[in-house]
Amino acid sequence: MQVEDVQRVCVLGAGTMGAGIAQTCSVAGFSVAMRDLTEEFVEGGFQRMRDPLEKRVARGKMTQEEVEAILGRIEGFTSLEEALKGADVVIEAVFEEMGIKKELYGELDRLTPDEVIFASNTSSLSITEMAAVTGRSDRFVGMHFFNPAPVMKLVEVIRGSETSDETVQLAMELSRKLGKEPVEVKESAGFVVNRLLVPMLNEAFNLLLENVASPEDIDKAMKLGTNMPMGPFELADFTGLDVGLAVMEVLHRESGDPKFRPSPLLRQLVRAGRLGRKTGRGVYDYGGG
Ligand code: CAA
């Protein structure tokens, strides 16, 4: 398949990443199907797109017509079979759990014609392992987007052990068509960005545990000292503490290296349900939990 043949993209998952990827595909002019398990989740996905777009309208950066056109190219589904109809590429952004993903891919493989390309937005799991449950390991690739997907320029294109050159090429070209800059990455836990970024966030929790500085000052130090747009705790709250912990666990498990040991404080906050902005409370309090 050539990138010119891609007309319709099916995005699985309407959470932060799924909705952001669906929006990105629609902005680039593709027709989009977005699927999640319940009407409520699908509706939540549309709301996640609408809110920041409406803010842009209020700031005079975009017209209401443009917002409606972006949302109008996206159809919401709960039925997997319906969502997959006519899709040339499937981008999966469901819960980061290997068992859930493998079960889904087995089903997808049965429901979609052979030529359809599967791309997983996994942030650290093995592309090779997911691809192995399908009969199309050569047409299976990782496309890792960054939050907020409509804004962040990078896509890590991950080659599993069986991914063909043609599929990697298609994912690179599709990323460019989506207005992104792709980098090709060999399969390795955490790929490039999360292997570097998440241990840094994890170490911030260790600093806090050792009372080296307050959360506000740790954030301030990294923002002013390295020009990060957000400090490590602001970023951890933004992406989700559970997401960061899951990445650390994969890095630790896959490498066996103690340098990737999740911080006990990060673990404790996740256990307490303090997952960040999405639950109203993480390192900071957002008045919702
Ligand atoms: N859709 C469309 N536009 C959006 C948007 C969305 N969902 N969210 C923000 N924007 C736009 C805003 O409209 C604004 O546009 P204009 O400049 O044209 O007005 C622009 O993006 C910047 O947004 P804001 O003015 O609201 O806020 P900001 O300047 O503080 O930037 C930010 C917000 C882009 C999130 C910035 O703080 C940032 O870059 N933070 C770091 C994000 C980051 O590191 N992400 C990676 C996380 S790691 C990850 O995702 C991988 C993983 O697997 C865990």
Short mmCIF file of C-alpha atoms and ligand atoms in Angstrom, two decimals:
data_model
loop_
_atom_site.label_atom_id
_atom_site.label_comp_id
_atom_site.label_asym_id
_atom_site.label_seq_id
_atom_site.Cartn_x
_atom_site.Cartn_y
_atom_site.Cartn_z
CA MET A 1 0.00 0.00 0.00
CA GLN A 2 1.21 3.53 -0.82
CA VAL A 3 0.47 6.52 1.38
CA GLU A 4 -1.71 7.96 -1.45
CA ASP A 5 -4.00 4.94 -1.03
CA VAL A 6 -4.76 5.84 2.58
CA GLN A 7 -8.15 7.56 2.71
CA ARG A 8 -9.70 6.39 5.93
CA VAL A 9 -8.03 5.82 9.30
CA CYS A 10 -9.62 3.88 12.14
CA VAL A 11 -8.43 4.96 15.59
CA LEU A 12 -9.09 2.49 18.41
CA GLY A 13 -9.49 4.16 21.80
CA ALA A 14 -11.02 7.58 22.50
CA GLY A 15 -8.88 8.46 25.51
CA THR A 16 -6.35 11.29 25.58
CA MET A 17 -4.13 9.74 22.91
CA GLY A 18 -6.87 8.17 20.78
CA ALA A 19 -8.88 11.41 20.58
CA GLY A 20 -5.71 13.43 19.92
CA ILE A 21 -4.66 11.10 17.10
CA ALA A 22 -8.19 11.09 15.60
CA GLN A 23 -8.15 14.91 15.63
CA THR A 24 -4.68 14.97 14.02
CA CYS A 25 -5.84 12.63 11.23
CA SER A 26 -8.96 14.71 10.61
CA VAL A 27 -7.00 17.99 10.50
CA ALA A 28 -4.81 16.37 7.82
CA GLY A 29 -7.97 15.69 5.76
CA PHE A 30 -8.46 11.96 6.35
CA SER A 31 -11.85 10.48 7.02
CA VAL A 32 -11.68 9.00 10.52
CA ALA A 33 -13.46 6.35 12.56
CA MET A 34 -12.92 6.55 16.33
CA ARG A 35 -13.97 3.57 18.40
CA ASP A 36 -14.22 2.90 22.10
CA LEU A 37 -16.12 0.41 24.25
CA THR A 38 -19.05 2.59 25.35
CA GLU A 39 -21.01 5.61 24.05
CA GLU A 40 -19.81 7.51 27.10
CA PHE A 41 -16.12 6.91 26.26
CA VAL A 42 -16.69 7.92 22.63
CA GLU A 43 -18.53 11.06 23.74
CA GLY A 44 -15.65 11.80 26.15
CA GLY A 45 -13.24 11.58 23.20
CA PHE A 46 -15.23 14.16 21.21
CA GLN A 47 -15.30 16.45 24.25
CA ARG A 48 -11.51 16.12 24.63
CA MET A 49 -11.19 17.38 21.06
CA ARG A 50 -13.83 20.07 21.28
CA ASP A 51 -12.62 21.83 24.43
CA PRO A 52 -9.16 22.97 23.22
CA LEU A 53 -10.54 23.74 19.75
CA GLU A 54 -13.26 25.97 21.25
CA LYS A 55 -10.54 27.77 23.22
CA ARG A 56 -8.76 28.46 19.94
CA VAL A 57 -12.01 29.90 18.53
CA ALA A 58 -12.37 32.14 21.60
CA ARG A 59 -8.81 33.37 21.04
CA GLY A 60 -9.53 34.12 17.38
CA LYS A 61 -7.09 31.41 16.16
CA MET A 62 -9.75 29.36 14.41
CA THR A 63 -13.33 29.69 13.19
CA GLN A 64 -16.31 27.72 14.50
CA GLU A 65 -16.78 26.36 10.95
CA GLU A 66 -13.24 24.93 11.03
CA VAL A 67 -13.96 23.22 14.35
CA GLU A 68 -17.16 21.68 13.00
CA ALA A 69 -15.33 20.53 9.83
CA ILE A 70 -12.61 18.82 11.91
CA LEU A 71 -15.14 17.08 14.15
CA GLY A 72 -17.42 16.34 11.19
CA ARG A 73 -14.81 14.14 9.51
CA ILE A 74 -14.71 11.87 12.58
CA GLU A 75 -17.35 9.21 13.12
CA GLY A 76 -17.72 7.65 16.56
CA PHE A 77 -18.36 3.92 17.02
CA THR A 78 -18.72 1.33 19.74
CA SER A 79 -18.95 -1.61 17.29
CA LEU A 80 -15.47 -2.74 16.24
CA GLU A 81 -16.76 -4.29 13.04
CA GLU A 82 -18.52 -1.06 11.98
CA ALA A 83 -15.53 1.11 12.89
CA LEU A 84 -13.16 -0.97 10.76
CA LYS A 85 -15.29 -0.80 7.60
CA GLY A 86 -13.35 0.89 4.79
CA ALA A 87 -10.28 1.66 6.94
CA ASP A 88 -6.89 1.49 5.21
CA VAL A 89 -4.86 1.95 8.39
CA VAL A 90 -5.78 1.14 11.99
CA ILE A 91 -4.06 3.13 14.73
CA GLU A 92 -4.52 1.48 18.11
CA ALA A 93 -4.40 3.59 21.26
CA VAL A 94 -6.15 1.39 23.83
CA PHE A 95 -5.12 0.68 27.41
CA GLU A 96 -1.38 -0.10 27.83
CA GLU A 97 -1.76 -3.74 28.75
CA MET A 98 -0.23 -6.47 26.60
CA GLY A 99 -3.05 -8.96 27.26
CA ILE A 100 -5.75 -6.46 26.21
CA LYS A 101 -3.82 -5.46 23.11
CA LYS A 102 -3.13 -9.04 22.00
CA GLU A 103 -6.78 -10.00 22.34
CA LEU A 104 -7.80 -6.96 20.31
CA TYR A 105 -5.24 -7.63 17.57
CA GLY A 106 -6.40 -11.24 17.21
CA GLU A 107 -9.90 -9.91 16.58
CA LEU A 108 -8.72 -7.15 14.26
CA ASP A 109 -6.81 -9.64 12.16
CA ARG A 110 -9.99 -11.65 11.63
CA LEU A 111 -12.13 -8.59 10.85
CA THR A 112 -9.93 -6.67 8.39
CA PRO A 113 -8.71 -7.42 4.87
CA ASP A 114 -5.06 -8.51 4.58
CA GLU A 115 -3.75 -5.27 3.11
CA VAL A 116 -4.85 -3.11 6.07
CA ILE A 117 -1.87 -1.81 8.07
CA PHE A 118 -1.86 -2.02 11.89
CA ALA A 119 -0.06 0.72 13.83
CA SER A 120 0.16 0.67 17.61
CA ASN A 121 0.58 3.86 19.61
CA THR A 122 2.10 1.88 22.49
CA SER A 123 4.46 3.98 24.59
CA SER A 124 6.79 1.12 25.53
CA LEU A 125 5.41 -2.36 24.80
CA SER A 126 6.85 -4.80 22.24
CA ILE A 127 5.58 -4.37 18.67
CA THR A 128 6.96 -7.82 17.81
CA GLU A 129 4.92 -9.49 20.56
CA MET A 130 1.66 -7.79 19.51
CA ALA A 131 2.31 -8.47 15.82
CA ALA A 132 2.90 -12.18 16.52
CA VAL A 133 -0.81 -12.78 17.28
CA THR A 134 -1.73 -11.56 13.78
CA GLY A 135 -1.04 -13.10 10.39
CA ARG A 136 0.49 -9.82 9.20
CA SER A 137 3.64 -9.15 11.26
CA ASP A 138 5.18 -7.53 8.18
CA ARG A 139 2.30 -5.00 8.02
CA PHE A 140 2.48 -4.14 11.71
CA VAL A 141 4.38 -1.10 12.98
CA GLY A 142 4.57 1.25 15.97
CA MET A 143 3.50 4.88 15.58
CA HIS A 144 4.12 6.56 18.92
CA PHE A 145 2.53 10.01 19.22
CA PHE A 146 3.10 12.46 22.08
CA ASN A 147 0.57 14.25 24.24
CA PRO A 148 -1.07 16.57 23.13
CA ALA A 149 -1.00 14.72 19.80
CA PRO A 150 -2.43 17.59 17.69
CA VAL A 151 0.44 19.84 18.87
CA MET A 152 3.53 17.69 19.44
CA LYS A 153 5.59 17.31 16.27
CA LEU A 154 7.22 13.93 16.86
CA VAL A 155 6.13 10.44 15.88
CA GLU A 156 8.44 7.56 16.78
CA VAL A 157 8.04 4.94 14.04
CA ILE A 158 8.94 1.59 15.56
CA ARG A 159 10.09 -1.37 13.55
CA GLY A 160 9.22 -4.76 15.06
CA SER A 161 11.40 -7.74 14.18
CA GLU A 162 9.14 -8.72 11.25
CA THR A 163 8.00 -5.26 10.06
CA SER A 164 8.71 -4.81 6.33
CA ASP A 165 10.62 -1.85 4.88
CA GLU A 166 7.46 -0.91 2.94
CA THR A 167 5.41 -0.70 6.14
CA VAL A 168 8.04 1.42 7.91
CA GLN A 169 8.14 3.67 4.83
CA LEU A 170 4.35 3.99 4.81
CA ALA A 171 4.30 4.93 8.52
CA MET A 172 7.04 7.53 7.95
CA GLU A 173 5.14 9.08 5.02
CA LEU A 174 1.80 8.92 6.81
CA SER A 175 3.37 10.74 9.79
CA ARG A 176 4.59 13.50 7.45
CA LYS A 177 1.12 13.74 5.89
CA LEU A 178 -0.19 14.24 9.44
CA GLY A 179 2.14 17.23 9.77
CA LYS A 180 4.61 15.37 12.00
CA GLU A 181 8.35 14.69 11.94
CA PRO A 182 8.94 10.95 12.20
CA VAL A 183 12.08 9.26 13.52
CA GLU A 184 12.66 5.57 12.89
CA VAL A 185 13.42 3.58 16.01
CA LYS A 186 14.34 -0.06 16.49
CA GLU A 187 12.24 -1.95 18.99
CA SER A 188 13.61 -1.39 22.48
CA ALA A 189 11.77 -0.81 25.76
CA GLY A 190 10.62 2.83 25.98
CA PHE A 191 11.99 3.54 22.49
CA VAL A 192 13.95 6.82 22.54
CA VAL A 193 11.85 9.50 24.23
CA ASN A 194 10.37 7.50 27.09
CA ARG A 195 13.71 5.78 27.81
CA LEU A 196 15.17 9.23 28.49
CA LEU A 197 12.17 11.23 29.68
CA VAL A 198 10.41 8.87 32.09
CA PRO A 199 13.51 7.99 34.20
CA MET A 200 14.02 11.75 34.58
CA LEU A 201 10.44 12.15 35.84
CA ASN A 202 10.95 9.11 38.08
CA GLU A 203 14.09 10.67 39.58
CA ALA A 204 12.12 13.81 40.39
CA PHE A 205 9.93 11.65 42.67
CA ASN A 206 13.11 10.35 44.36
CA LEU A 207 14.29 13.93 44.90
CA LEU A 208 10.96 14.71 46.52
CA LEU A 209 11.16 11.59 48.67
CA GLU A 210 14.57 12.74 49.91
CA ASN A 211 13.18 16.23 50.66
CA VAL A 212 15.82 17.81 48.43
CA ALA A 213 13.40 20.56 47.34
CA SER A 214 9.67 21.26 47.14
CA PRO A 215 7.70 20.09 44.08
CA GLU A 216 7.27 23.70 42.99
CA ASP A 217 11.01 24.35 43.23
CA ILE A 218 11.94 21.11 41.43
CA ASP A 219 9.59 22.14 38.60
CA LYS A 220 10.92 25.70 38.62
CA ALA A 221 14.53 24.48 38.54
CA MET A 222 13.97 22.29 35.49
CA LYS A 223 11.89 24.91 33.66
CA LEU A 224 14.38 27.72 34.22
CA GLY A 225 17.49 25.56 34.12
CA THR A 226 16.70 23.52 30.99
CA ASN A 227 13.91 25.47 29.27
CA MET A 228 11.44 22.59 29.60
CA PRO A 229 7.92 23.98 28.98
CA MET A 230 6.66 22.05 32.00
CA GLY A 231 8.51 20.89 35.10
CA PRO A 232 8.74 17.12 35.77
CA PHE A 233 5.78 17.07 38.16
CA GLU A 234 3.62 19.26 35.94
CA LEU A 235 4.44 16.89 33.08
CA ALA A 236 3.86 13.75 35.16
CA ASP A 237 0.45 15.12 36.24
CA PHE A 238 -0.30 16.03 32.61
CA THR A 239 0.59 12.61 31.13
CA GLY A 240 -0.67 10.56 34.10
CA LEU A 241 1.35 9.08 36.97
CA ASP A 242 0.02 5.61 36.10
CA VAL A 243 1.34 6.01 32.55
CA GLY A 244 4.80 6.97 33.84
CA LEU A 245 4.82 4.09 36.33
CA ALA A 246 3.80 1.60 33.62
CA VAL A 247 6.70 2.78 31.42
CA MET A 248 9.17 2.48 34.34
CA GLU A 249 7.92 -1.04 35.05
CA VAL A 250 8.50 -2.07 31.43
CA LEU A 251 12.00 -0.51 31.42
CA HIS A 252 12.85 -2.24 34.70
CA ARG A 253 11.43 -5.62 33.69
CA GLU A 254 12.94 -5.68 30.20
CA SER A 255 16.42 -4.48 31.18
CA GLY A 256 16.67 -5.88 34.71
CA ASP A 257 18.71 -2.76 35.43
CA PRO A 258 18.18 -1.25 38.92
CA LYS A 259 18.61 2.24 37.50
CA PHE A 260 15.07 1.88 36.11
CA ARG A 261 13.50 0.97 39.48
CA PRO A 262 10.22 2.89 39.90
CA SER A 263 10.36 5.43 42.71
CA PRO A 264 8.46 4.21 45.81
CA LEU A 265 6.76 7.62 45.98
CA LEU A 266 5.49 7.32 42.39
CA ARG A 267 4.14 3.86 43.23
CA GLN A 268 2.46 5.12 46.38
CA LEU A 269 0.73 8.05 44.65
CA VAL A 270 -0.59 5.71 41.94
CA ARG A 271 -1.85 3.30 44.60
CA ALA A 272 -3.68 6.21 46.26
CA GLY A 273 -5.42 6.99 42.95
CA ARG A 274 -3.50 10.25 42.58
CA LEU A 275 -2.96 9.83 38.84
CA GLY A 276 -2.64 13.51 37.88
CA ARG A 277 -4.92 15.99 36.19
CA LYS A 278 -7.30 13.28 34.98
CA THR A 279 -8.27 12.32 38.56
CA GLY A 280 -8.10 15.89 39.87
CA ARG A 281 -5.05 15.14 41.99
CA GLY A 282 -1.51 13.96 41.39
CA VAL A 283 1.55 15.69 42.77
CA TYR A 284 -0.57 18.84 42.68
CA ASP A 285 -4.20 19.35 43.55
CA TYR A 286 -6.52 20.37 40.69
CA GLY A 287 -9.60 20.56 42.88
CA GLY A 288 -11.25 17.42 41.52
CA GLY A 289 -10.42 14.50 43.78
N1 CAA B 1 -5.69 20.62 20.02
C1 CAA B 1 -5.34 21.68 19.27
N2 CAA B 1 -4.53 22.65 19.69
C2 CAA B 1 -4.06 22.56 20.94
C3 CAA B 1 -4.36 21.49 21.79
C4 CAA B 1 -5.22 20.48 21.28
N3 CAA B 1 -5.54 19.41 22.02
N4 CAA B 1 -3.72 21.68 22.98
C5 CAA B 1 -3.02 22.83 22.87
N5 CAA B 1 -3.23 23.35 21.63
C6 CAA B 1 -2.62 24.57 21.08
C7 CAA B 1 -3.17 25.82 21.71
O1 CAA B 1 -4.36 26.21 21.05
C8 CAA B 1 -2.05 26.79 21.44
O2 CAA B 1 -2.10 27.22 20.09
P1 CAA B 1 -1.69 28.72 19.67
O3 CAA B 1 -0.24 28.89 20.09
O4 CAA B 1 -1.89 28.77 18.19
O5 CAA B 1 -2.61 29.60 20.46
C9 CAA B 1 -0.79 25.92 21.59
O6 CAA B 1 -1.23 24.56 21.38
C10 CAA B 1 -0.16 26.00 22.96
O7 CAA B 1 -1.12 25.73 23.97
P2 CAA B 1 -1.44 26.66 25.21
O8 CAA B 1 -1.25 28.10 24.83
O9 CAA B 1 -2.77 26.25 25.75
O10 CAA B 1 -0.44 26.22 26.33
P3 CAA B 1 1.14 26.21 26.37
O11 CAA B 1 1.79 27.21 25.51
O12 CAA B 1 1.40 26.19 27.82
O13 CAA B 1 1.50 24.76 25.76
C11 CAA B 1 1.82 22.43 25.86
C12 CAA B 1 0.91 23.58 26.23
C13 CAA B 1 1.91 22.30 24.34
C14 CAA B 1 1.16 21.17 26.44
C15 CAA B 1 3.25 22.69 26.47
O14 CAA B 1 3.15 22.95 27.84
C16 CAA B 1 4.19 21.52 26.27
O15 CAA B 1 4.78 21.35 25.21
N6 CAA B 1 4.35 20.68 27.33
C17 CAA B 1 5.20 19.49 27.26
C18 CAA B 1 4.42 18.37 26.62
C19 CAA B 1 5.21 17.11 26.51
O16 CAA B 1 6.38 17.00 26.89
N7 CAA B 1 4.56 16.09 25.97
C20 CAA B 1 5.15 14.77 25.86
C21 CAA B 1 4.72 13.96 27.02
S1 CAA B 1 5.41 12.36 26.98
C22 CAA B 1 4.35 11.48 26.05
O17 CAA B 1 3.32 11.90 25.62
C23 CAA B 1 4.81 10.10 25.72
C24 CAA B 1 4.29 9.02 26.54
O18 CAA B 1 4.19 7.93 26.00
C25 CAA B 1 4.01 9.15 27.99
#
